[in-house]
Coordinates of C-alpha atoms in Angstrom, one line a residue:
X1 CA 53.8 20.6 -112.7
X2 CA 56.7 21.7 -110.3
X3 CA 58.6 24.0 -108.5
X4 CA 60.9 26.6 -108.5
X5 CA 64.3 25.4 -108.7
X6 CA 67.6 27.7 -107.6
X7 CA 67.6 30.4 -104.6
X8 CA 70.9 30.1 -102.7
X9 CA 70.2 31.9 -99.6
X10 CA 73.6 32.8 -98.3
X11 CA 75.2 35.9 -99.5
X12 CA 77.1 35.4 -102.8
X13 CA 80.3 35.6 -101.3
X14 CA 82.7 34.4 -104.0
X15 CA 84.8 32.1 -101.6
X16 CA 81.7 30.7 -100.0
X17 CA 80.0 30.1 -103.7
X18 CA 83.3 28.9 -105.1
X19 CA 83.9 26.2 -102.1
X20 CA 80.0 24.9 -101.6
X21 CA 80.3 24.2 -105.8
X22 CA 83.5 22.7 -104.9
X23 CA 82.5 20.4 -102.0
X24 CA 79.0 20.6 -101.6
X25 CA 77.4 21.0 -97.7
X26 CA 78.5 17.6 -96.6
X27 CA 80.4 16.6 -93.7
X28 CA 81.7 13.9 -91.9
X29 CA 79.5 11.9 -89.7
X30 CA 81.0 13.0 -86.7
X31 CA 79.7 16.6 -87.1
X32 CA 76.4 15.6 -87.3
X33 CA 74.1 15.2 -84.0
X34 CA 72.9 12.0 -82.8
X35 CA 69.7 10.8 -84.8
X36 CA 67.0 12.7 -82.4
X37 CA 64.6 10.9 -79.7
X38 CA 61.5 11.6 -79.5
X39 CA 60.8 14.6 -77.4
X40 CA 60.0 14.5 -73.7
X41 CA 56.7 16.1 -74.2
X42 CA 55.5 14.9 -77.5
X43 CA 55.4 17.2 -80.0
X44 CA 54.2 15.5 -83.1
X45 CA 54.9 11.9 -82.4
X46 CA 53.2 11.0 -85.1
X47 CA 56.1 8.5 -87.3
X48 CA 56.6 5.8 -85.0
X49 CA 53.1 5.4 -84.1
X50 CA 50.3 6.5 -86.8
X51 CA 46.8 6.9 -85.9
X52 CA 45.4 3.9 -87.5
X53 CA 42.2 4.3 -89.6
X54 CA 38.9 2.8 -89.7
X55 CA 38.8 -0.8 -89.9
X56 CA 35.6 -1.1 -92.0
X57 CA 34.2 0.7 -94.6
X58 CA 31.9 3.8 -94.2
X59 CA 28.3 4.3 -94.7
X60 CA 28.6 4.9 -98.8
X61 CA 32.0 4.0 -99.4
X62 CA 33.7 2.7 -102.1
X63 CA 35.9 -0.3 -100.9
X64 CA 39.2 -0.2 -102.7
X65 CA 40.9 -3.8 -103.1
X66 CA 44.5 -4.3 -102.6
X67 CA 44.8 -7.6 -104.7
X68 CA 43.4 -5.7 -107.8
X69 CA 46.1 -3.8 -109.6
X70 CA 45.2 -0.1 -110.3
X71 CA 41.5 -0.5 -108.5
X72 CA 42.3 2.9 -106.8
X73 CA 42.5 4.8 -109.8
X74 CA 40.1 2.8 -112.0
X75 CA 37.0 3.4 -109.5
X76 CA 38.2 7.5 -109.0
X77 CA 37.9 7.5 -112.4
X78 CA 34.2 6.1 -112.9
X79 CA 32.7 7.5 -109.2
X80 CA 31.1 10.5 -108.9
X81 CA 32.9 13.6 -107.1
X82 CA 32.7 13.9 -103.2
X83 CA 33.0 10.1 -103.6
X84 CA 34.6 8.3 -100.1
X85 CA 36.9 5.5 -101.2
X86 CA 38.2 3.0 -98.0
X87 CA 41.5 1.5 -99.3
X88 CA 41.7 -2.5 -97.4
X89 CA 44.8 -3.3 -95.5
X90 CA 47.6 -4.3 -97.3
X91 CA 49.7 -2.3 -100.6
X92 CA 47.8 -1.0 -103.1
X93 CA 49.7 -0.7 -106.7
X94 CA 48.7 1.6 -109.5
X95 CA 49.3 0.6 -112.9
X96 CA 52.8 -0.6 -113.6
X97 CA 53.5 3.0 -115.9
X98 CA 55.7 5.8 -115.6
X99 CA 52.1 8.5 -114.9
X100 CA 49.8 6.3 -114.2
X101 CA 48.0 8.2 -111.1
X102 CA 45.1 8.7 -109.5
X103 CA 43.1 12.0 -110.6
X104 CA 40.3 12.9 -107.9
X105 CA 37.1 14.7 -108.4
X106 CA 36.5 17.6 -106.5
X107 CA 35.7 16.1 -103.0
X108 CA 36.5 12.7 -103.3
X109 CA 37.9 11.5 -99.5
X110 CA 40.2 8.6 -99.4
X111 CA 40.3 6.5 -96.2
X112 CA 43.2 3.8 -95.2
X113 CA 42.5 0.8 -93.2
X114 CA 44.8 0.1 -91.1
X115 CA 48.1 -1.3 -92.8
X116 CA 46.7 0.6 -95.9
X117 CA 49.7 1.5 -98.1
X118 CA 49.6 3.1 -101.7
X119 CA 53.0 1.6 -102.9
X120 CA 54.6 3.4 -106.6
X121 CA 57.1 0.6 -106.3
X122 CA 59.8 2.9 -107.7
X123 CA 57.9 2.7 -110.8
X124 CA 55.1 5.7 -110.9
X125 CA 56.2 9.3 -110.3
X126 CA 52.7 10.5 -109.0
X127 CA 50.5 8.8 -106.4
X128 CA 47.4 11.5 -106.3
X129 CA 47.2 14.7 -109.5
X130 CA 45.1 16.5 -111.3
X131 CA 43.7 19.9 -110.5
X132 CA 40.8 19.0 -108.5
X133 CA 39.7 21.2 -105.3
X134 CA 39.1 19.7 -101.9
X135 CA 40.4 16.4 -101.5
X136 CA 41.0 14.8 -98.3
X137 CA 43.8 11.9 -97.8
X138 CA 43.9 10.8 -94.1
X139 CA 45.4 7.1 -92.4
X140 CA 46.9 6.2 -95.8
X141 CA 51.0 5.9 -96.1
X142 CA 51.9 6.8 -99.6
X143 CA 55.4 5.5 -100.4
X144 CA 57.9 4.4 -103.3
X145 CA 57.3 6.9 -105.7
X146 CA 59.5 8.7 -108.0
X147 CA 58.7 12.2 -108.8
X148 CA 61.1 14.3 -110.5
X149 CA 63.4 17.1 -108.9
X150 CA 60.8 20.1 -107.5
X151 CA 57.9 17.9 -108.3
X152 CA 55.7 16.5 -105.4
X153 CA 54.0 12.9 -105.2
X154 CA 50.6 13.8 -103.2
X155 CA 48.8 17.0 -104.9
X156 CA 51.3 17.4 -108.0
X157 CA 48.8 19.6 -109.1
X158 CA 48.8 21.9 -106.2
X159 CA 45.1 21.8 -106.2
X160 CA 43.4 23.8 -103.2
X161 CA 41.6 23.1 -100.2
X162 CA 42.9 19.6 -99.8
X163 CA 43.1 18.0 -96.6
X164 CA 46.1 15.9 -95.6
X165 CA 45.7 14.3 -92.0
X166 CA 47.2 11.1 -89.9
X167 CA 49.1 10.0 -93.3
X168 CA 52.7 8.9 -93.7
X169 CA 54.5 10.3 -96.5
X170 CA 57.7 8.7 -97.0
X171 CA 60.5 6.7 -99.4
X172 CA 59.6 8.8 -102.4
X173 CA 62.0 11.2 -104.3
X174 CA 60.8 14.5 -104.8
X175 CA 58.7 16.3 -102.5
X176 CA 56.5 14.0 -100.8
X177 CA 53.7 16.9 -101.1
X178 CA 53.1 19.7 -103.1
X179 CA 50.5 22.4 -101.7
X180 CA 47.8 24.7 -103.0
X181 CA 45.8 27.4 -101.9
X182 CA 43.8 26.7 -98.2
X183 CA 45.6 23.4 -97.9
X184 CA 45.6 21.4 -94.5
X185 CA 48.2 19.0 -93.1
X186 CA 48.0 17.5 -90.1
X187 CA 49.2 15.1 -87.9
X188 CA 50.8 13.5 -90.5
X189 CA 54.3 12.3 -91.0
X190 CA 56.5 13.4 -93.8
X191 CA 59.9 11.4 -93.9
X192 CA 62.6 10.3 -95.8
X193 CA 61.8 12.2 -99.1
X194 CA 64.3 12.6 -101.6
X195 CA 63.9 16.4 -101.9
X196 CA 61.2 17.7 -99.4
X197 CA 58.8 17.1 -97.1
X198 CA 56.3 19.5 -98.8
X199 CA 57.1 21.9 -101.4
X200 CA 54.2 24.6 -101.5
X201 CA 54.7 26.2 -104.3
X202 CA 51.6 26.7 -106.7
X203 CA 53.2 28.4 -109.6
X204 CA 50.1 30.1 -111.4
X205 CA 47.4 31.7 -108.9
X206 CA 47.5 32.6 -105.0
X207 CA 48.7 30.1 -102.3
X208 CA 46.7 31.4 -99.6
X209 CA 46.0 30.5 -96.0
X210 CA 48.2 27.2 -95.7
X211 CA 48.2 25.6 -92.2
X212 CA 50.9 23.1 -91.3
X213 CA 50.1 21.3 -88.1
X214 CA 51.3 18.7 -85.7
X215 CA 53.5 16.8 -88.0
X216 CA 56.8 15.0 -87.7
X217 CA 59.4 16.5 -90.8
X218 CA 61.8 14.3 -90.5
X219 CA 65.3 13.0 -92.3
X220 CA 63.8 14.6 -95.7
X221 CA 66.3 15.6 -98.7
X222 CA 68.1 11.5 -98.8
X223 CA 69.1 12.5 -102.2
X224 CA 71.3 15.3 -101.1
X225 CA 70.2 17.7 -103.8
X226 CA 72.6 20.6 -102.3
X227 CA 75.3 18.4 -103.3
X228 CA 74.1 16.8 -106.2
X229 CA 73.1 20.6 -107.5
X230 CA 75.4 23.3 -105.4
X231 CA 73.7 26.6 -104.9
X232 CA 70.1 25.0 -105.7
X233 CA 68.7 26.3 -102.3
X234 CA 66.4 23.0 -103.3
X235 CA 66.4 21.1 -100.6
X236 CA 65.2 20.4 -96.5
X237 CA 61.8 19.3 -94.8
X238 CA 59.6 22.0 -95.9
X239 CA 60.0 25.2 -98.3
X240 CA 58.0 27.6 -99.0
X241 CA 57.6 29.9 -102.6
X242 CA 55.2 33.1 -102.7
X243 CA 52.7 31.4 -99.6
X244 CA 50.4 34.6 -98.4
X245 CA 49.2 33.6 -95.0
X246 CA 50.6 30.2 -93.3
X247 CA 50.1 28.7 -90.1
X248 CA 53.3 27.0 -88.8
X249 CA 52.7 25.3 -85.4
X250 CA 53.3 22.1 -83.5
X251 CA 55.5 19.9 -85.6
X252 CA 58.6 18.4 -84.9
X253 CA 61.2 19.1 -87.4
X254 CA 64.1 17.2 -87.0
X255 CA 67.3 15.2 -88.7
X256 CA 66.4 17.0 -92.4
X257 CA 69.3 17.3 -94.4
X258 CA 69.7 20.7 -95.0
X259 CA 67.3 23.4 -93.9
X260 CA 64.3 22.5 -91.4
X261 CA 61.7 25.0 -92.9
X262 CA 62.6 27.5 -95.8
X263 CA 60.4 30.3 -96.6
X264 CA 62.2 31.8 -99.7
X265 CA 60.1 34.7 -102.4
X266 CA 57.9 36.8 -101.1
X267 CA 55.8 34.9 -99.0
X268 CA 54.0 37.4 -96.2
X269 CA 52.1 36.8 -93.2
X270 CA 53.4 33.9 -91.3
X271 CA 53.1 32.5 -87.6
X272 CA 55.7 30.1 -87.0
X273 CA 54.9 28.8 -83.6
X274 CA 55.5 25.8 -80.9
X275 CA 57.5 23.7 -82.8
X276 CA 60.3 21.6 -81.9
X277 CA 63.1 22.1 -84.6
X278 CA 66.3 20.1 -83.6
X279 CA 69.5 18.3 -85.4
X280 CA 69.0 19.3 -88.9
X281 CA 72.2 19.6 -91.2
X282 CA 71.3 23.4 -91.7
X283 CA 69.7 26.3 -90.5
X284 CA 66.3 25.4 -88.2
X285 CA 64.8 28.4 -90.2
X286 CA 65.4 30.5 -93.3
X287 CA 62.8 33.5 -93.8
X288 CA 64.0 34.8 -97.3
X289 CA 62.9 38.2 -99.2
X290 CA 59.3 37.8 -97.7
X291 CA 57.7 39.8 -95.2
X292 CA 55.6 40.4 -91.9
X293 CA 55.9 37.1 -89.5
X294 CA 55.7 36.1 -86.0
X295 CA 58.1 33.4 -84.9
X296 CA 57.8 32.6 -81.3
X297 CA 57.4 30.0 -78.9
X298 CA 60.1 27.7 -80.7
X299 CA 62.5 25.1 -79.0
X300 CA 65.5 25.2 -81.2
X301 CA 68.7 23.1 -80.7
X302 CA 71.3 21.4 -82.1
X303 CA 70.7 22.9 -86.1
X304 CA 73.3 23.8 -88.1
X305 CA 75.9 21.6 -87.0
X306 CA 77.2 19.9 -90.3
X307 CA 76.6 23.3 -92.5
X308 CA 78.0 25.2 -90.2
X309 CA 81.1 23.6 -89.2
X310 CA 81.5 23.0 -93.1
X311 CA 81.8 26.8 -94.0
X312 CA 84.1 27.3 -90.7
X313 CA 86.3 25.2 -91.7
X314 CA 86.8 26.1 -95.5
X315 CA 87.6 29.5 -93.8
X316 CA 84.4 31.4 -94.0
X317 CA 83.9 34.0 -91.7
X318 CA 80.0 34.7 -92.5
X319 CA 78.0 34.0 -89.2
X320 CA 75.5 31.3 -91.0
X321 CA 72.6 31.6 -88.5
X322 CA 70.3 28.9 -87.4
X323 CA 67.6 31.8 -87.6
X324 CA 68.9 33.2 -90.9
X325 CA 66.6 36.1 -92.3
X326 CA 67.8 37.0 -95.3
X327 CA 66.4 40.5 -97.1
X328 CA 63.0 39.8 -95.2
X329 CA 61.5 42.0 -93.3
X330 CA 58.4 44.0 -92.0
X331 CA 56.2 45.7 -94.2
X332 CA 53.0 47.9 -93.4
X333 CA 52.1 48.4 -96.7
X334 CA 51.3 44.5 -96.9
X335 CA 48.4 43.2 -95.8
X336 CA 49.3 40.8 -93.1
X337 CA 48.2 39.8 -88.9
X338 CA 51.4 41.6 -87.9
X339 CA 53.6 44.5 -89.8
X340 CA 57.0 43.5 -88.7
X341 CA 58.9 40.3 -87.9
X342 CA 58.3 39.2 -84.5
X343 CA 60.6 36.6 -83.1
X344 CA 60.0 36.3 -79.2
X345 CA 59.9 33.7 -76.3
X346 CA 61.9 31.3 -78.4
X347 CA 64.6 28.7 -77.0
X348 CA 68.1 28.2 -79.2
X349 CA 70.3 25.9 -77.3
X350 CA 73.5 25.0 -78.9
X351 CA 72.8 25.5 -82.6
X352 CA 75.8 26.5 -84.7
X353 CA 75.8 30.6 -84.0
X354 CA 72.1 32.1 -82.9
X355 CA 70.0 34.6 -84.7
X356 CA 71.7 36.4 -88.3
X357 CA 69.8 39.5 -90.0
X358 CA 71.8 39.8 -93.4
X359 CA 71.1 41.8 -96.6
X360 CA 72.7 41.6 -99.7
X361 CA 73.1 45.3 -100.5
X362 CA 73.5 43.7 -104.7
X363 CA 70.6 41.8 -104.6
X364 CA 67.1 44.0 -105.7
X365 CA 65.1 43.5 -107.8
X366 CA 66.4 43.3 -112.1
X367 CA 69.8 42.8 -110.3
X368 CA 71.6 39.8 -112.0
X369 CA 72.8 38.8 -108.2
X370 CA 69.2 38.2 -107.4
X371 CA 69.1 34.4 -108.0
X372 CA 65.3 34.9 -107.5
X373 CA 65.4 35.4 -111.3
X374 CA 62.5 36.7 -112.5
X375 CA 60.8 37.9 -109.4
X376 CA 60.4 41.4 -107.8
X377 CA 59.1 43.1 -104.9
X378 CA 55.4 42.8 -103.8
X379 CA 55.9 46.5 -104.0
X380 CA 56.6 46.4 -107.3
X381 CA 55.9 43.6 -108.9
X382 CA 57.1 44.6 -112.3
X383 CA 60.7 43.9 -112.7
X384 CA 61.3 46.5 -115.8
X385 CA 60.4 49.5 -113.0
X386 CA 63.8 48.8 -111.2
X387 CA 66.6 50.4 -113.7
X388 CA 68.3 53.3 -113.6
X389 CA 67.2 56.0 -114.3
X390 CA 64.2 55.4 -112.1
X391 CA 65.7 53.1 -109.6
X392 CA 68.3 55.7 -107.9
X393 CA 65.5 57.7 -106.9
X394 CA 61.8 57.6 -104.5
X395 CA 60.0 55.1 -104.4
X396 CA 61.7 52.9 -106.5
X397 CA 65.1 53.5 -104.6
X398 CA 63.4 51.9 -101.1
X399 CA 60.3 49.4 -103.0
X400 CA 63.1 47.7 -105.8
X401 CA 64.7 45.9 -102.5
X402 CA 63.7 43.3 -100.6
X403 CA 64.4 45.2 -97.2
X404 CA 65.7 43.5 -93.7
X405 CA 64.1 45.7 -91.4
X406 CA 61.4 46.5 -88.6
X407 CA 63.2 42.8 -86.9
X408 CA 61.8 42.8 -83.0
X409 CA 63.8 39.8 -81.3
X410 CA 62.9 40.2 -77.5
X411 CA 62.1 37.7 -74.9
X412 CA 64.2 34.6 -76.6
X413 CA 66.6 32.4 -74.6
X414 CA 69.8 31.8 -76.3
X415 CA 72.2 29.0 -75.1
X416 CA 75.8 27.6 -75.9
X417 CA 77.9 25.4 -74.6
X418 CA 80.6 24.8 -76.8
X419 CA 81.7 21.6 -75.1
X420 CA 78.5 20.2 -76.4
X421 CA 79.3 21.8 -80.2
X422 CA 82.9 20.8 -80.1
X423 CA 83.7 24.2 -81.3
X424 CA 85.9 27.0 -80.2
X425 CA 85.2 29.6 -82.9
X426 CA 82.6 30.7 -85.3
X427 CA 79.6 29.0 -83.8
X428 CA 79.0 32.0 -80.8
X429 CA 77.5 34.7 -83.4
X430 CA 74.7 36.9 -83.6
X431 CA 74.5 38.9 -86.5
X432 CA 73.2 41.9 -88.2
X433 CA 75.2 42.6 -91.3
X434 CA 75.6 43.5 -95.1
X435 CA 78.3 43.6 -97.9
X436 CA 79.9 45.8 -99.2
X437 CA 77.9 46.9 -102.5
X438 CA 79.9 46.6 -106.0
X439 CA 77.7 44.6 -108.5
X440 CA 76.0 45.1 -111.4
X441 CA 77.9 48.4 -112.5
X442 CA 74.6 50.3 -112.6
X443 CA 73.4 49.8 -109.1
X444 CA 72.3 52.6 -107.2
X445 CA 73.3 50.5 -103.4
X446 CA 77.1 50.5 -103.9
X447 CA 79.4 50.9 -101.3
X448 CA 78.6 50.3 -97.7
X449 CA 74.8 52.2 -97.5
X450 CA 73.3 49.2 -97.2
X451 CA 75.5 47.5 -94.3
X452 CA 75.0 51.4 -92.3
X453 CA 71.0 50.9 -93.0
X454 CA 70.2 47.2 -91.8
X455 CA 72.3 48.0 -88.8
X456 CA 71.3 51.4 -87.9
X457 CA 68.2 52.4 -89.9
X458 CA 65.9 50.0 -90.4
X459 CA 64.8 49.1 -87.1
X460 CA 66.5 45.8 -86.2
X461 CA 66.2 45.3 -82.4
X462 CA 67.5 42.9 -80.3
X463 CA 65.8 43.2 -76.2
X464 CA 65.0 42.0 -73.4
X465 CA 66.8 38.7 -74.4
X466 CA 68.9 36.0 -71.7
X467 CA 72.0 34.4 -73.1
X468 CA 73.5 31.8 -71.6
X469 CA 77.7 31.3 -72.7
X470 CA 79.8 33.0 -74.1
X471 CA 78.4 34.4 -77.3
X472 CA 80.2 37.3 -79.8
X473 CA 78.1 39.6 -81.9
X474 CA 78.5 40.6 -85.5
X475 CA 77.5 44.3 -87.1
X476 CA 77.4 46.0 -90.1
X477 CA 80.5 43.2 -91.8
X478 CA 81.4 40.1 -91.0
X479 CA 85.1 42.2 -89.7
X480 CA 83.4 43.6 -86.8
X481 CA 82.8 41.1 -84.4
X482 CA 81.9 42.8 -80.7
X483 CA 81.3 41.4 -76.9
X484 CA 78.1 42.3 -75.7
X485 CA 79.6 45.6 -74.1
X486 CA 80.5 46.8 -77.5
X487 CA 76.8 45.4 -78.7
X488 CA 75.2 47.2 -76.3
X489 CA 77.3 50.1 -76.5
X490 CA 76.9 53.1 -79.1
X491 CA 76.7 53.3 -81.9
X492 CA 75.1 50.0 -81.9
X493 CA 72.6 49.9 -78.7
X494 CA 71.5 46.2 -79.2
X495 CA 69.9 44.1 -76.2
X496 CA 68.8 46.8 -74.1
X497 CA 67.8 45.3 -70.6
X498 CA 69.3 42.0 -72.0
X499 CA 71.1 39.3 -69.8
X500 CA 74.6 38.2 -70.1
X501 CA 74.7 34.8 -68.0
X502 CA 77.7 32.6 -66.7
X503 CA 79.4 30.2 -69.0
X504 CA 77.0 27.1 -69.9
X505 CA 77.9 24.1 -67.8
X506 CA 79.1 26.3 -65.0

């Protein structure tokens, strides 16, 4: 079992493409933030102090001994389902094999002590599998395992309704978890992964009604996948592949390499809501040909500062946004809790440039630019539909794209000081912006259609909104960069009743 692998989010601009494959998204240390202290008000404290577990057994447990190698898996294997197992203080080891694992029956609940720690020793690749439904993990740290690239330690299987609470996730390459349909996490910590935090992804069936909660993501992607594989789009705390309905709210997402949280291919109906997302090498948040979310109540600073800086410097001009929504966009024809994407009440305090709205006018569905390979529209669905002849004309003309439209951003706070950045250019955008459409040969978007649309026709708003610096605005092409006169002036009319404050830091 595993996960998607590919999906570069940014636009395929060949000098952006060419350079990442050539260098990767690294950077010196300098460019990064400081590691990150714990917030002032806690959000999702959870790494350096756990909630510890019960220090004796349940009523009915199982008791799970430490000193006996493979005990864990050996009495799953011969209990009954909806089985409680209490794991003793100390490291529990699985069998000293490459997939040697435990497999749960449906219901089984594991419990750790406290000091309970299921240890791979760099040795198995899978700490809990199998396709089993409603499992519950909680007060157990699961560490020093080696799953493969896209595969995930806890719930390789992507089982559903499994229930991941007060648990530490960390050391392990891979995803630390994988996710299936109805799946919990709470206050748990995921850190230090080699790949991910979580990778929901379920690959055959629905990944329904996924709630992420009070958790600390933290320092995920050690292995540097990005660079390791350029263009992967693989890598940062959590990502999130074809999730209809998740909840989003409370964690602290911080010091990932790469992106905080990722939702790439058609995934619909999200809340994304009081976090704190802060210092990670990329963007704080992708939201990638998917649809219908509501992103608000965020404090968002200091993302974006290594990938950023990286791109500015190899002499891209694309405004790579710390809120980078990328051919997403509302859809009422989806079912979904809101028919647009919402993003409101949010603070962004000096991220590397602000919020970018982008569409790839060659990237639809059955285009060879779409590195979703494989996958259309939800409006579609069936990737044969979208050629020409068909494709140049209603419906398929408007359902064969993955649209960037119906975008409310109102109500958000948006604050730079470039003192704090060290930067002088290139980190002061907001954007809402296309290509100019070329490729393949048979595409009915060439030209600049697409770039007049997403910035005049689709219903991409910026209101109501206080900035705070010296910020720059970018329409239609990264060539027209505006001050907020010319952004609020025609033919543009963005940030209506908006604020334009004083320099930051006086």
């Amino acid at each position: 079992m595993g996960s998607k692998a590919r999906h570069w989010a940014w636009p395929a601009a060949p000098l952006a493409l060419a350079l990442l494959a050539a260098t990767g998204c690294e950077s010196t240390p300098a460019a990064r933030p400081k590691p990150t202290a714990a917030p002032s008000t806690s959000v999702a404290r959870v790494c350096a102090k756990p909630a510890a577990g019960p220090t004796k057994a349940p009523a009915g447990a199982v008791t799970v001994d430490p000193d006996v190698v493979g005990d864990l898996a050996a009495k799953t294997l011969s209990s009954p389902p909806n089985t409680t197992f209490w794991l003793r203080p100390g490291k529990h080891r699985l069998e000293p094999e490459r997939y040697a694992q435990v497999i749960p029956k449906k219901g089984d609940r594991y419990l750790g002590a406290p000091g309970a720690v299921l240890d791979g020793r760099k040795t198995n690749q899978y700490a809990f599998g199998g396709s089993a439904d409603d499992v519950t993990i909680r007060y157990l740290t699961v560490q020093g395992f080696v799953a493969p690239h896209d595969e995930g330690v806890v719930n390789h299987g992507s089982a559903d309704g499994w229930v991941i609470e007060h648990a530490t996730i960390q050391n392990n390459s891979g995803a630390g978890l994988m996710a299936g349909a109805r799946q919990q996490v709470r206050a748990s910590c995921l850190r230090g992964n080699g790949q991910y935090g979580m990778n929901a992804y379920k690959g055959t069936g629905q990944l329904r009604d996924l709630v992420v909660e009070g958790n600390e993501i933290v320092g995920n992607n050690t292995d540097d996948w990005e660079r390791r594989k350029p263009g992967c789009g693989c890598t940062g705390g959590v990502k999130f592949w074809a999730v209809d309905g998740a909840d989003v709210r409370g964690n602290w997402v911080h010091d990932n390499r790469g992106t905080g949280l990722w939702a790439d291919t058609n995934n619909n109906d999200f809340r994304i809501e009081d976090n704190l997302i802060e210092a990670n090498d990329g963007a704080a948040l992708i939201y990638e040909i998917s649809y219908n979310a509501v992103i608000r109540r965020n404090t968002i600073r200091r993302n974006n500062w290594v990938e950023g800086r990286g791109n500015a410097d190899r002499g891209d001009s694309f405004p790579f946004g710390t809120v980078y929504v990328s051919e997403a966009g509302g859809e009422p024809r989806i079912k979904a809790r809101t028919d647009k994407i919402e993003i409101y009440r949010n603070v962004l305090e000096n991220n590397w440039n602000g919020i970018t709205l982008w569409e790839s006018a060659d990237r639809f569905c059955n285009s060879p630019a779409n590195t979703s390979s494989g996958d259309c529209t939800l409006l579609v669905k069936d990737t044969d539909r979208c050629k020409q002849p068909a494709i140049a004309t209603a419906p398929l003309y408007a359902d064969c794209r993955w649209k960037t439209q119906r975008v409310d951003i109102h109500d958000n706070r948006f604050v730079l000081d470039k003192s704090v950045l060290d930067c002088t250019v290139k980190c002061d955008r907001m954007a809402v912006l296309s290509n100019y459409g070329t490729y393949p040969d048979w595409s009915p978007y060439q030209g600049d259609r697409v770039a007049e649309a997403i910035t005049l026709k689709q219903h991409n708003r910026w209101h109501d909104n206080v900035y705070v610096g010296l910020w720059k605005f970018v329409a239609h092409d990264p060539s027209r960069v505006l001050n907020s006169e010319q952004w609020q002036g025609m033919p543009y009319q963005q940030d209506a009743d908006s604020t334009f404050g004083p320099r930051a830091g006086g």
